[in-house]
Short mmCIF file of C-alpha atoms in Angstrom, two decimals:
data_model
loop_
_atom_site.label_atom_id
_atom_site.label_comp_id
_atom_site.label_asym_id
_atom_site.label_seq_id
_atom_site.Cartn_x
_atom_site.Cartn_y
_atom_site.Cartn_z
CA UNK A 1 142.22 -28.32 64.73
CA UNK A 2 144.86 -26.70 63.09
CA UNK A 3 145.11 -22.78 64.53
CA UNK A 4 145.36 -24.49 68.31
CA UNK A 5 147.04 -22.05 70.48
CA UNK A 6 149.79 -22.10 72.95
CA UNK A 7 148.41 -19.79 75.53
CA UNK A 8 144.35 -18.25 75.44
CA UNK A 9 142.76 -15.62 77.52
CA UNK A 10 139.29 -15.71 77.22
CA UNK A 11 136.67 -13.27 78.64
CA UNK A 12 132.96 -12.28 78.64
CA UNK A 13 131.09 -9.70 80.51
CA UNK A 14 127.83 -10.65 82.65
CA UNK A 15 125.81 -8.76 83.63
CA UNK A 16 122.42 -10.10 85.57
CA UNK A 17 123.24 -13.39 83.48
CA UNK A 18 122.56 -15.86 86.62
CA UNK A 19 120.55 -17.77 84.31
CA UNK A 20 123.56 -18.24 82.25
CA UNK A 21 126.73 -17.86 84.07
CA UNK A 22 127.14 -22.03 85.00
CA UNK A 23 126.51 -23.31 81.59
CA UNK A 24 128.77 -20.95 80.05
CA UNK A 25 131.39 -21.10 82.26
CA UNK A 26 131.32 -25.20 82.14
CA UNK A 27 130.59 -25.13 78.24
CA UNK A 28 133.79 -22.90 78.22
CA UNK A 29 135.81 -25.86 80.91
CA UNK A 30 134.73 -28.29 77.85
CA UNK A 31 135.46 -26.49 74.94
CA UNK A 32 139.25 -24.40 75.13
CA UNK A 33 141.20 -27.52 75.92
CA UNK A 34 140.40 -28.09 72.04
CA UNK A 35 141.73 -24.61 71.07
CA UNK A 36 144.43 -23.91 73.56
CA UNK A 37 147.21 -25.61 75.91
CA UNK A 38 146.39 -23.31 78.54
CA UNK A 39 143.64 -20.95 79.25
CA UNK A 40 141.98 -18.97 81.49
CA UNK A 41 138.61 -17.68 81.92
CA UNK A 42 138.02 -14.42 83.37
CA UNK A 43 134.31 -13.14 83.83
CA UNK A 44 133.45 -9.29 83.83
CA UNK A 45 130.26 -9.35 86.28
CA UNK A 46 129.36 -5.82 85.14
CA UNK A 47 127.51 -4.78 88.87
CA UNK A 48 124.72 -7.21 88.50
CA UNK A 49 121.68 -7.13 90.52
CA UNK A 50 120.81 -10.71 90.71
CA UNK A 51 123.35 -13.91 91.84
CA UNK A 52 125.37 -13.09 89.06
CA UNK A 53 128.17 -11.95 91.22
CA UNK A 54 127.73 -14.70 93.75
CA UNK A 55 127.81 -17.53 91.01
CA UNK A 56 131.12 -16.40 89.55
CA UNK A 57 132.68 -16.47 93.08
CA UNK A 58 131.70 -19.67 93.48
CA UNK A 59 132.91 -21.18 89.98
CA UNK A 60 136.23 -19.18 91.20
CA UNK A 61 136.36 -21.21 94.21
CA UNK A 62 135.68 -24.39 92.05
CA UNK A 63 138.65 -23.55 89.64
CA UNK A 64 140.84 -21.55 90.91
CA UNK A 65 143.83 -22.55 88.19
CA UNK A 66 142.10 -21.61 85.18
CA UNK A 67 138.69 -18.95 86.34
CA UNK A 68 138.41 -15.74 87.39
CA UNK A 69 136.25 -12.84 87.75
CA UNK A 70 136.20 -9.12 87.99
CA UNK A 71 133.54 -7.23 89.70
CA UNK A 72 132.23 -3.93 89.01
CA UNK A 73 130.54 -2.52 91.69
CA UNK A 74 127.67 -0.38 89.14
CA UNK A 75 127.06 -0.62 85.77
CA UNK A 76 129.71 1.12 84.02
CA UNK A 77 128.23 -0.38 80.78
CA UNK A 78 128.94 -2.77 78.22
CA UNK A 79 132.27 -1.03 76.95
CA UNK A 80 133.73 -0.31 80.13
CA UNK A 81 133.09 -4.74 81.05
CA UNK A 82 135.06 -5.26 77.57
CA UNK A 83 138.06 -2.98 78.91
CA UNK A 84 137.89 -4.91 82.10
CA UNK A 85 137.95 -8.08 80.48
CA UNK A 86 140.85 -7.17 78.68
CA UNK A 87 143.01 -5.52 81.22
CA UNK A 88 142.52 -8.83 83.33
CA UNK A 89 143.86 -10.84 80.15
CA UNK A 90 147.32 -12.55 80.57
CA UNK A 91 147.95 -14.35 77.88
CA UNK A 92 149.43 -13.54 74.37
CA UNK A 93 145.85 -13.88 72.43
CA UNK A 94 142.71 -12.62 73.80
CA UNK A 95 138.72 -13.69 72.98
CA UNK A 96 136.09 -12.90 74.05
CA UNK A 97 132.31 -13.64 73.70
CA UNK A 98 129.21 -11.76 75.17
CA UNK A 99 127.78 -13.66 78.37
CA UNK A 100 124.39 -14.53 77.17
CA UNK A 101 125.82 -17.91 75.22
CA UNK A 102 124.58 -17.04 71.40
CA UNK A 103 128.12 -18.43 70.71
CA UNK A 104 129.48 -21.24 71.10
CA UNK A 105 132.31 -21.06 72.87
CA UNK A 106 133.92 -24.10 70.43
CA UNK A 107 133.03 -21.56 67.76
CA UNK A 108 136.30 -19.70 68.51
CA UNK A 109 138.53 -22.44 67.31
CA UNK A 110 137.01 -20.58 63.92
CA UNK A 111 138.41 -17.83 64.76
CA UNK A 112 142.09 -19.87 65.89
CA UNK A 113 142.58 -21.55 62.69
CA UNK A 114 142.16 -18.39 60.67
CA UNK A 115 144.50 -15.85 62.91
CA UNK A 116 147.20 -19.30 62.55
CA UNK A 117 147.11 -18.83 58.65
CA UNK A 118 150.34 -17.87 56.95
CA UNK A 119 148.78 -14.03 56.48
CA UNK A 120 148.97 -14.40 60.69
CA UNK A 121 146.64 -11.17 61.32
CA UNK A 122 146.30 -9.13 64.28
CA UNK A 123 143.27 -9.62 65.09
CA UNK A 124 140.03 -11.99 63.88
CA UNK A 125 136.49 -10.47 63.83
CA UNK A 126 133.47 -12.82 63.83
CA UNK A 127 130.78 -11.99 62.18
CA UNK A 128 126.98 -14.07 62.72
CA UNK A 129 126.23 -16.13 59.56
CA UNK A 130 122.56 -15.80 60.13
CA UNK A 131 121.53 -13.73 63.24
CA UNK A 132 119.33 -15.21 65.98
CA UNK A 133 117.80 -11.43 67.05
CA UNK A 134 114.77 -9.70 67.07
CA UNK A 135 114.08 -7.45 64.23
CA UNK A 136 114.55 -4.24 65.56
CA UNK A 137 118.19 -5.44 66.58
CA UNK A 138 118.75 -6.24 63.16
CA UNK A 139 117.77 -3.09 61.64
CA UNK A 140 119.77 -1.45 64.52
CA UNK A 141 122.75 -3.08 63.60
CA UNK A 142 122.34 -2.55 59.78
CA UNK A 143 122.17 1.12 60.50
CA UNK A 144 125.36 1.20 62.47
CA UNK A 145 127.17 -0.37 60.02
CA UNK A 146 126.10 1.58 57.49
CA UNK A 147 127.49 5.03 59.71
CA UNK A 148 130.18 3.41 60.56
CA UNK A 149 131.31 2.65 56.75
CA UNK A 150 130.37 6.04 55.87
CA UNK A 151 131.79 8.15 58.62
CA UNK A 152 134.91 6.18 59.65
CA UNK A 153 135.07 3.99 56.47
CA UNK A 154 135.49 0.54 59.28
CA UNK A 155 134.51 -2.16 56.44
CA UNK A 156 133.65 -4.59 58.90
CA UNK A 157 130.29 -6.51 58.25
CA UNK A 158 129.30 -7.09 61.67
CA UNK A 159 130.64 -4.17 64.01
CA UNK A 160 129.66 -5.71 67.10
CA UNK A 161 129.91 -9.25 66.72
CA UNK A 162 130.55 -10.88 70.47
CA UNK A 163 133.35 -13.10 68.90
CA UNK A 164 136.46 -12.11 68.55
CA UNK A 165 140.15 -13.14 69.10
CA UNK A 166 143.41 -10.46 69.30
CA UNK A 167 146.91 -11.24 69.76
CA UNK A 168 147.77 -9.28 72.19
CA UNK A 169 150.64 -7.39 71.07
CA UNK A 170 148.38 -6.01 68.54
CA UNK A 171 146.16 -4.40 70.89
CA UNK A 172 149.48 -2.30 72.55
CA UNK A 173 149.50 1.65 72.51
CA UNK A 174 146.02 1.16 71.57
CA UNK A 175 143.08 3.47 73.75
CA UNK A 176 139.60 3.78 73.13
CA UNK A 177 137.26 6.39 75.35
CA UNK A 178 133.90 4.85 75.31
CA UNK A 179 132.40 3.02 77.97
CA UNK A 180 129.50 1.61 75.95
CA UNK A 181 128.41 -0.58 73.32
CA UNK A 182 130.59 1.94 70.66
CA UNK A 183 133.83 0.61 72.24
CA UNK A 184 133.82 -2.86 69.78
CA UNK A 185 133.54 0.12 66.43
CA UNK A 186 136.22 2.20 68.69
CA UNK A 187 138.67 -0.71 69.25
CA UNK A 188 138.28 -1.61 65.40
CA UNK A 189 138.65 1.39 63.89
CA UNK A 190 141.87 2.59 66.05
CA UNK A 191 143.50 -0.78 64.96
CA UNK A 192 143.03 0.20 61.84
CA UNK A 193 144.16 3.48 62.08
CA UNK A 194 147.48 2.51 63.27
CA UNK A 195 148.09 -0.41 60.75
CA UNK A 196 147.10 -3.36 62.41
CA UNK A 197 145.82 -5.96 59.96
CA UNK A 198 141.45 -7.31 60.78
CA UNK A 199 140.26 -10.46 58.95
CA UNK A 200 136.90 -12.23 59.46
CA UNK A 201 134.83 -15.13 59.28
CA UNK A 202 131.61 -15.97 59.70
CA UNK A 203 130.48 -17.53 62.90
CA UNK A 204 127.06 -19.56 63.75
CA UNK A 205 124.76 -17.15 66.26
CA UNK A 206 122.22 -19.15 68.14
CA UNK A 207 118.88 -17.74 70.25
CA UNK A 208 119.14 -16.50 74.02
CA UNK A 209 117.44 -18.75 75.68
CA UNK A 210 117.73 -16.98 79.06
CA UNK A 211 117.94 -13.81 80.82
CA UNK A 212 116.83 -10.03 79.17
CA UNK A 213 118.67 -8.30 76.57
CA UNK A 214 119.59 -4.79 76.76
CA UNK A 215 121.37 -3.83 73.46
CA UNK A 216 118.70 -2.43 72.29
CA UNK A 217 117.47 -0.17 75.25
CA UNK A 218 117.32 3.87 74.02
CA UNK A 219 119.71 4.41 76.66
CA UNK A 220 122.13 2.27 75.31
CA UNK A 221 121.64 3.19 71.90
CA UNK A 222 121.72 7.16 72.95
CA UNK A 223 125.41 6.58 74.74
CA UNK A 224 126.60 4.88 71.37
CA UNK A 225 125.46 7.41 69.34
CA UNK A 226 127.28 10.30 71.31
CA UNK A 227 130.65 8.41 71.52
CA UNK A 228 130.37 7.89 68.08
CA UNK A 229 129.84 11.58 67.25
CA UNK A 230 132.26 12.27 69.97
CA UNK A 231 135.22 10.22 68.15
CA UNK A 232 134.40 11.38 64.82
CA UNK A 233 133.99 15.11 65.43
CA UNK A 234 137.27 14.84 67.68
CA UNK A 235 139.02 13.52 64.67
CA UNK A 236 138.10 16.04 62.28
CA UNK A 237 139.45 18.63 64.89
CA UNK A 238 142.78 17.14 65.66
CA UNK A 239 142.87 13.23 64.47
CA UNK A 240 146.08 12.19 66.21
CA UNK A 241 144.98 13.20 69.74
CA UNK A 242 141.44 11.77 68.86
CA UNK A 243 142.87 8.11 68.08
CA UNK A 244 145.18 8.36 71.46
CA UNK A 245 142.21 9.61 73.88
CA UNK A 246 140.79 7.02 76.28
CA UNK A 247 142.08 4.43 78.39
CA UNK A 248 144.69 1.85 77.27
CA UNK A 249 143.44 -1.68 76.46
CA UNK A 250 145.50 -4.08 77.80
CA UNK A 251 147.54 -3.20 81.05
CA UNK A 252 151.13 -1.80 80.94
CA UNK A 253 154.07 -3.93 82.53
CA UNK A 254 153.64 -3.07 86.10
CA UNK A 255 150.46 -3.96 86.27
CA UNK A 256 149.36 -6.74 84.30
CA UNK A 257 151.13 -8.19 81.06
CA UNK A 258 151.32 -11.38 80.12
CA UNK A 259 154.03 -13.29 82.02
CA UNK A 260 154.71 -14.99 79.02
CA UNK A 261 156.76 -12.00 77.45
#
């Protein structure tokens, strides 16, 4: 593998994924020796009702060197998991995946080999070669690209793609406000905005074979759509203050940056 890192922080957020909380985590133990030197695993249990919570500990106390988790005591929401995730990050490039394994997490050395090319972008954004969803989360998603394209002119294929990979530096003096599943468009578009350079490539997506999803609940959808209308109606009334509202993505020196400079 040619893109094989020095140092990898890689996340996903879990929440009531008890079904699938071992098998990723082990798949994950199995698969970022290939892509990395060292590693670490954090895990976002987003206030899970089931074991969730109680599995993670226990893979802590299993691996202690290389996993770790973050607990949220209620669900804040998909967004606010992501932040988490990458607040708790302490290396110098960042991935993450969603927790419901319909990536492999071997898929990211994808993602490795293209952010090592000579071009060396900021950050890599998956995108599914052939999604494994249900129609209606297909439609969904063709819709929000197509708003996103139009109103923020992000021409990204596949917004919310779990896979992606950031080097870390890229993601400094960068905030984004929503707590929901509009954070991944947020995070992409301020990037953007202040210069940073996104690539893709495509990515296999595979079915979930456990657990319930909740992407496409109107509750969920309704939060997206009002942090979307939030952002853009906040940039046509002052578009500087708009792309520095929220809360910063990666921690600030005294509380969490990478100890590798």
């Amino acid at each position: 593998m040619s893109g094989r890192l020095t140092h990898l922080s890689y996340f996903f957020p879990a929440h009531n994924e008890e079904a699938n909380l071992r098998g990723l985590v082990e798949e994950a133990l199995g698969a970022l020796p290939a892509i990395a030197d060292e590693f670490e695993i954090v895990i976002v249990d987003d206030g899970s009702r089931d074991a969730t919570g109680r599995i993670a500990d226990e893979l802590v106390a299993a691996r202690p060197d290389v996993v770790r988790v973050v607990h949220h005591q209620t669900n804040l929401g998909y967004g606010s998991a992501l932040l988490s995730g990458f607040r708790a990050a302490r290396y110098e490039f960042v991935a993450f995946t969603d927790g419901d394994r319909q990536f492999r997490v071997a898929d990211l050395g994808r993602l490795t080999d293209r952010l090592t090319e000579p071009d060396a972008p900021d950050a890599v954004v998956g995108f599914r070669i052939k999604r494994a969803d249900p129609l209606v989360r297909t439609l969904y998603a063709r819709a929000y690209r197509f708003a996103n394209l139009v109103w923020f002119g992000l021409r990204i294929r596949d917004v919310d793609c779990a896979c992606k990979l950031f080097r870390r530096e890229a993601l400094a003096g960068i905030a984004v406000e929503s707590g929901g599943a509009f954070f991944s468009a947020e995070l992409l578009i301020k990037l953007r905005a202040a210069g940073r350079t996104l690539v893709e490539i495509g990515v296999p997506h595979h079915p979930r074979t456990a657990g319930s999803p909740t992407g496409a609940k109107p509750s969920v959808v309704f939060r997206a759509v009002r942090d979307f209308w939030r952002l853009r109606l906040t940039m046509w009334v002052n578009r500087e203050r708009a792309l520095g509202r929220g809360s910063p993505v990666i921690a600030d020196d005294a509380t969490g940056r990478s100890p590798l400079g």
